[in-house]
PDB file of C-alpha atoms in Angstrom:
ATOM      1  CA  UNK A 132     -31.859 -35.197  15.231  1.00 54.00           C
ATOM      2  CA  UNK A 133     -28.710 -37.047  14.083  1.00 54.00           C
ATOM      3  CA  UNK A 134     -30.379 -37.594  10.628  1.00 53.00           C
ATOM      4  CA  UNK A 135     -30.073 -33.971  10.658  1.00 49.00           C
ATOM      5  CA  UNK A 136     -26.553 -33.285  11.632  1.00 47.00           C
ATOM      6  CA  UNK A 137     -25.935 -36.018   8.824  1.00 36.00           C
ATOM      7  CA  UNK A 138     -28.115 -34.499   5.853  1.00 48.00           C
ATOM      8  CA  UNK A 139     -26.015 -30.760   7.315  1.00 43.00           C
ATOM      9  CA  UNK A 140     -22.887 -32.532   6.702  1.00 42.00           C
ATOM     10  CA  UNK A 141     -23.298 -33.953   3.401  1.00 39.00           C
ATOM     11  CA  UNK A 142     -24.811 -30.396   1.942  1.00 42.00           C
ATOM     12  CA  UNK A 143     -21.841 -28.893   3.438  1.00 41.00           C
ATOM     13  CA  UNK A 144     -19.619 -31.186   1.586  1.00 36.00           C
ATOM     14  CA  UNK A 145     -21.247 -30.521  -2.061  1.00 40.00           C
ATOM     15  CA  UNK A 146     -21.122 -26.730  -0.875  1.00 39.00           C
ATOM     16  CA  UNK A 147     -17.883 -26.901  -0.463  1.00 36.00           C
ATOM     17  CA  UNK A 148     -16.812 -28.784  -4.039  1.00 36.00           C
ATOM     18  CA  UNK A 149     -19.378 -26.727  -5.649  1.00 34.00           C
ATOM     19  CA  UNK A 150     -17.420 -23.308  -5.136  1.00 35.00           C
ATOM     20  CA  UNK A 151     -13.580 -25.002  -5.412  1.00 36.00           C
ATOM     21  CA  UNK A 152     -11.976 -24.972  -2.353  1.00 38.00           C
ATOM     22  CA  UNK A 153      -9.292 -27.030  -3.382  1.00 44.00           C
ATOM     23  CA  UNK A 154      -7.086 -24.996  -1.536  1.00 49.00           C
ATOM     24  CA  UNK A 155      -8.568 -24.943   2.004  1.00 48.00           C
ATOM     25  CA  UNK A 156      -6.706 -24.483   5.230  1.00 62.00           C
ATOM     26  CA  UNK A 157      -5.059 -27.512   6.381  1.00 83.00           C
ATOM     27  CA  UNK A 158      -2.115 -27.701   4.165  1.00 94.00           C
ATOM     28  CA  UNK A 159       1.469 -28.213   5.658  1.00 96.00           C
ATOM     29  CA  UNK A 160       3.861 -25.012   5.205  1.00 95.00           C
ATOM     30  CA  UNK A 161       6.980 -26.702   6.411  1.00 96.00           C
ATOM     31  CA  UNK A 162       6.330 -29.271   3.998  1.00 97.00           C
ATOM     32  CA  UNK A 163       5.249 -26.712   1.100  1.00 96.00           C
ATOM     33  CA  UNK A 164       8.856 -24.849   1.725  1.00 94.00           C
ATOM     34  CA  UNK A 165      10.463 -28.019   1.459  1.00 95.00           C
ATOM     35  CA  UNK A 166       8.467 -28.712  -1.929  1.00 93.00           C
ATOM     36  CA  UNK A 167       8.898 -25.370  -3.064  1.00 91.00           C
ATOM     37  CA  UNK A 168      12.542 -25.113  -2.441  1.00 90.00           C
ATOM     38  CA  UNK A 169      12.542 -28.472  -4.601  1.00 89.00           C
ATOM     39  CA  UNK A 170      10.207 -27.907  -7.740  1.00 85.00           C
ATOM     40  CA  UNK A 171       9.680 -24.543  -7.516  1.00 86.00           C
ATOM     41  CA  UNK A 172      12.764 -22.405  -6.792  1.00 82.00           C
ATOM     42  CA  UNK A 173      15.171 -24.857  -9.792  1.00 80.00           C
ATOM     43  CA  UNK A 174      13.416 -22.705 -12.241  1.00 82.00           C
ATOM     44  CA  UNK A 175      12.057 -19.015 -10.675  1.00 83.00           C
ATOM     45  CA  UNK A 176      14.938 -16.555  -9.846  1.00 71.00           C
ATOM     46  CA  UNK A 177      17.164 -18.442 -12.512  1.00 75.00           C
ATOM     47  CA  UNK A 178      15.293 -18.900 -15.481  1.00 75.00           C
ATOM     48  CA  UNK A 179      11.859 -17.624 -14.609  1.00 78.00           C
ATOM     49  CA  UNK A 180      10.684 -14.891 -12.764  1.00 79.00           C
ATOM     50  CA  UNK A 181      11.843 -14.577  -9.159  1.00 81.00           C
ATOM     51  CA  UNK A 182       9.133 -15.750  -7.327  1.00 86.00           C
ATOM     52  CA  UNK A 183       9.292 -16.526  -3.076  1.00 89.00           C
ATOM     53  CA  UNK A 184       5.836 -15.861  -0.851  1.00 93.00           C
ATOM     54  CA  UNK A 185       6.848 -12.329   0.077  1.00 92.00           C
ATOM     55  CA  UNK A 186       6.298 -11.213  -3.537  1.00 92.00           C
ATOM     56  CA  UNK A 187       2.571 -11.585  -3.418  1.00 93.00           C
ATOM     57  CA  UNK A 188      -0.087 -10.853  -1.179  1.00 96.00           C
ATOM     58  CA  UNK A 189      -2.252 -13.822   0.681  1.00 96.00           C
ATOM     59  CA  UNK A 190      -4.986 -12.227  -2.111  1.00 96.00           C
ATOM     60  CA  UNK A 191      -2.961 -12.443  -4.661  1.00 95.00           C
ATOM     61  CA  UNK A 192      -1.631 -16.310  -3.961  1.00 95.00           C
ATOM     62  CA  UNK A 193      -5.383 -17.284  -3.457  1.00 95.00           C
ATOM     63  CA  UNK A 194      -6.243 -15.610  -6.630  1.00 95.00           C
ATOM     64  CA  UNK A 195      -3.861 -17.369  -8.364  1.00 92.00           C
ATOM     65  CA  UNK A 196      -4.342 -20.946  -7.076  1.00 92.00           C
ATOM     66  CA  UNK A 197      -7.510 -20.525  -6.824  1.00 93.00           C
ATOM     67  CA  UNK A 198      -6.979 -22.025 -10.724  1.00 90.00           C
ATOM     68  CA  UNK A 199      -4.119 -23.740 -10.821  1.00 86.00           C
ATOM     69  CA  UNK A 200      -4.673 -24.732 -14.666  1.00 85.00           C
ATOM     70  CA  UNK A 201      -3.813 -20.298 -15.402  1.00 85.00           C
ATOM     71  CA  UNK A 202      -0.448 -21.016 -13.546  1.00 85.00           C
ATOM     72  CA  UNK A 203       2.285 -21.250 -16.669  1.00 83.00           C
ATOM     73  CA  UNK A 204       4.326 -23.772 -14.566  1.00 83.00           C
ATOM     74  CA  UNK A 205       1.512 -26.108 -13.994  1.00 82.00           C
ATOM     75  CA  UNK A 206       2.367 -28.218 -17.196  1.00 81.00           C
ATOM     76  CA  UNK A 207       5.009 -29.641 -15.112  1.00 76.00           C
ATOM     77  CA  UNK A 208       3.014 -30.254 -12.549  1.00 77.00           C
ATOM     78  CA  UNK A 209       0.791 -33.254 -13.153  1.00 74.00           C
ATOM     79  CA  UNK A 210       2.803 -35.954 -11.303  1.00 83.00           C
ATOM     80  CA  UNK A 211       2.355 -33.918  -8.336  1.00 86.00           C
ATOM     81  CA  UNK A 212       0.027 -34.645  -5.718  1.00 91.00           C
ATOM     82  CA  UNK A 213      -3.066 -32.295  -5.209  1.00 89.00           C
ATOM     83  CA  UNK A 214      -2.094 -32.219  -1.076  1.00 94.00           C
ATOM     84  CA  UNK A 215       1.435 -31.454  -2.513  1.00 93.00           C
ATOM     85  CA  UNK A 216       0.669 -28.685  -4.661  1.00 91.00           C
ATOM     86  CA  UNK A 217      -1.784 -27.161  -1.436  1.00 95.00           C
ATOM     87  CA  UNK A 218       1.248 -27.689   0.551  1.00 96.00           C
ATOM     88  CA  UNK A 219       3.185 -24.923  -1.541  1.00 94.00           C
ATOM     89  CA  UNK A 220      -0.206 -22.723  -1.490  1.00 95.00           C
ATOM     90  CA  UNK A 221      -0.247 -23.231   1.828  1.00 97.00           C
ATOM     91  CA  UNK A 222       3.491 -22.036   2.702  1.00 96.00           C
ATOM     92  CA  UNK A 223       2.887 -18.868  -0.021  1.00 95.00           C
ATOM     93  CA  UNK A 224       0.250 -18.201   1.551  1.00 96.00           C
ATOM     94  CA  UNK A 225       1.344 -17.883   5.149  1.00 96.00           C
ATOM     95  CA  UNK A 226       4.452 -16.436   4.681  1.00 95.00           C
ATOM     96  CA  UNK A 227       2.955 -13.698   2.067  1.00 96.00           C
ATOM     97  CA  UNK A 228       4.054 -10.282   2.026  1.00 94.00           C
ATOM     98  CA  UNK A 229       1.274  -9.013   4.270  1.00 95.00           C
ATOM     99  CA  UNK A 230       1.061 -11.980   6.343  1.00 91.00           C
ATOM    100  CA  UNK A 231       1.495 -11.829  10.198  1.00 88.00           C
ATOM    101  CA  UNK A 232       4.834 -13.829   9.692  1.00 85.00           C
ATOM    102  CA  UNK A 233       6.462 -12.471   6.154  1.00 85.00           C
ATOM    103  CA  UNK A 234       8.749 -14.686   4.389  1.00 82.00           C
ATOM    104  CA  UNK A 235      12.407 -12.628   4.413  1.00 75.00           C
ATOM    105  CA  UNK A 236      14.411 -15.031   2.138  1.00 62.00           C
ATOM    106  CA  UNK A 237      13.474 -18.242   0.394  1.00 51.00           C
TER     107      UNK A 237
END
């Protein structure tokens, strides 16, 4: 029986990598505003296009990091931790336009 839960566990593990869920739940959306508001927002409503988590839907910001390399800022972002970049997914995410709790300034 516990052989069982085991070999259930492991498959579930290579399931998981195998479709890319980089971006699972379990990021930290305080911590993603706080990351946001530091790397992010420098650059989008100044010299970029505005961009806060009310401008997309939680669709939309899983479409989009659901491949980060497609993202034109993510040149800039490869001394950035992966749990750090989730983080920001994480706080677009919840506080998306059609999310339960939409973000109403950033």
């Amino acid at each position: 029986m516990q052989r069982k839960i085991v070999i259930a566990f492991v498959t579930g593990l290579f399931i998981a990598a195998a479709f890319g869920m980089a971006f699972a739940e379990g990021g930290n959306a305080r911590k993603g505003k706080f990351l946001y508001r530091k790397h992010c927002r420098s650059c989008h409503g100044v010299s970029a296009s505005d961009l806060s988590p009310a401008t997309k839907t939680q669709k939309e910001w899983k479409a989009i990091f659901s491949d980060t390399s497609k993202i034109p800022c993510n040149a800039k972002w490869p001394a950035m931790p992966e749990s750090d970049v989730n983080d920001i997914f994480t706080y677009l995410h919840d506080f998306a336009k059609d999310s339960p709790s939409p973000a109403k300034c950033s």
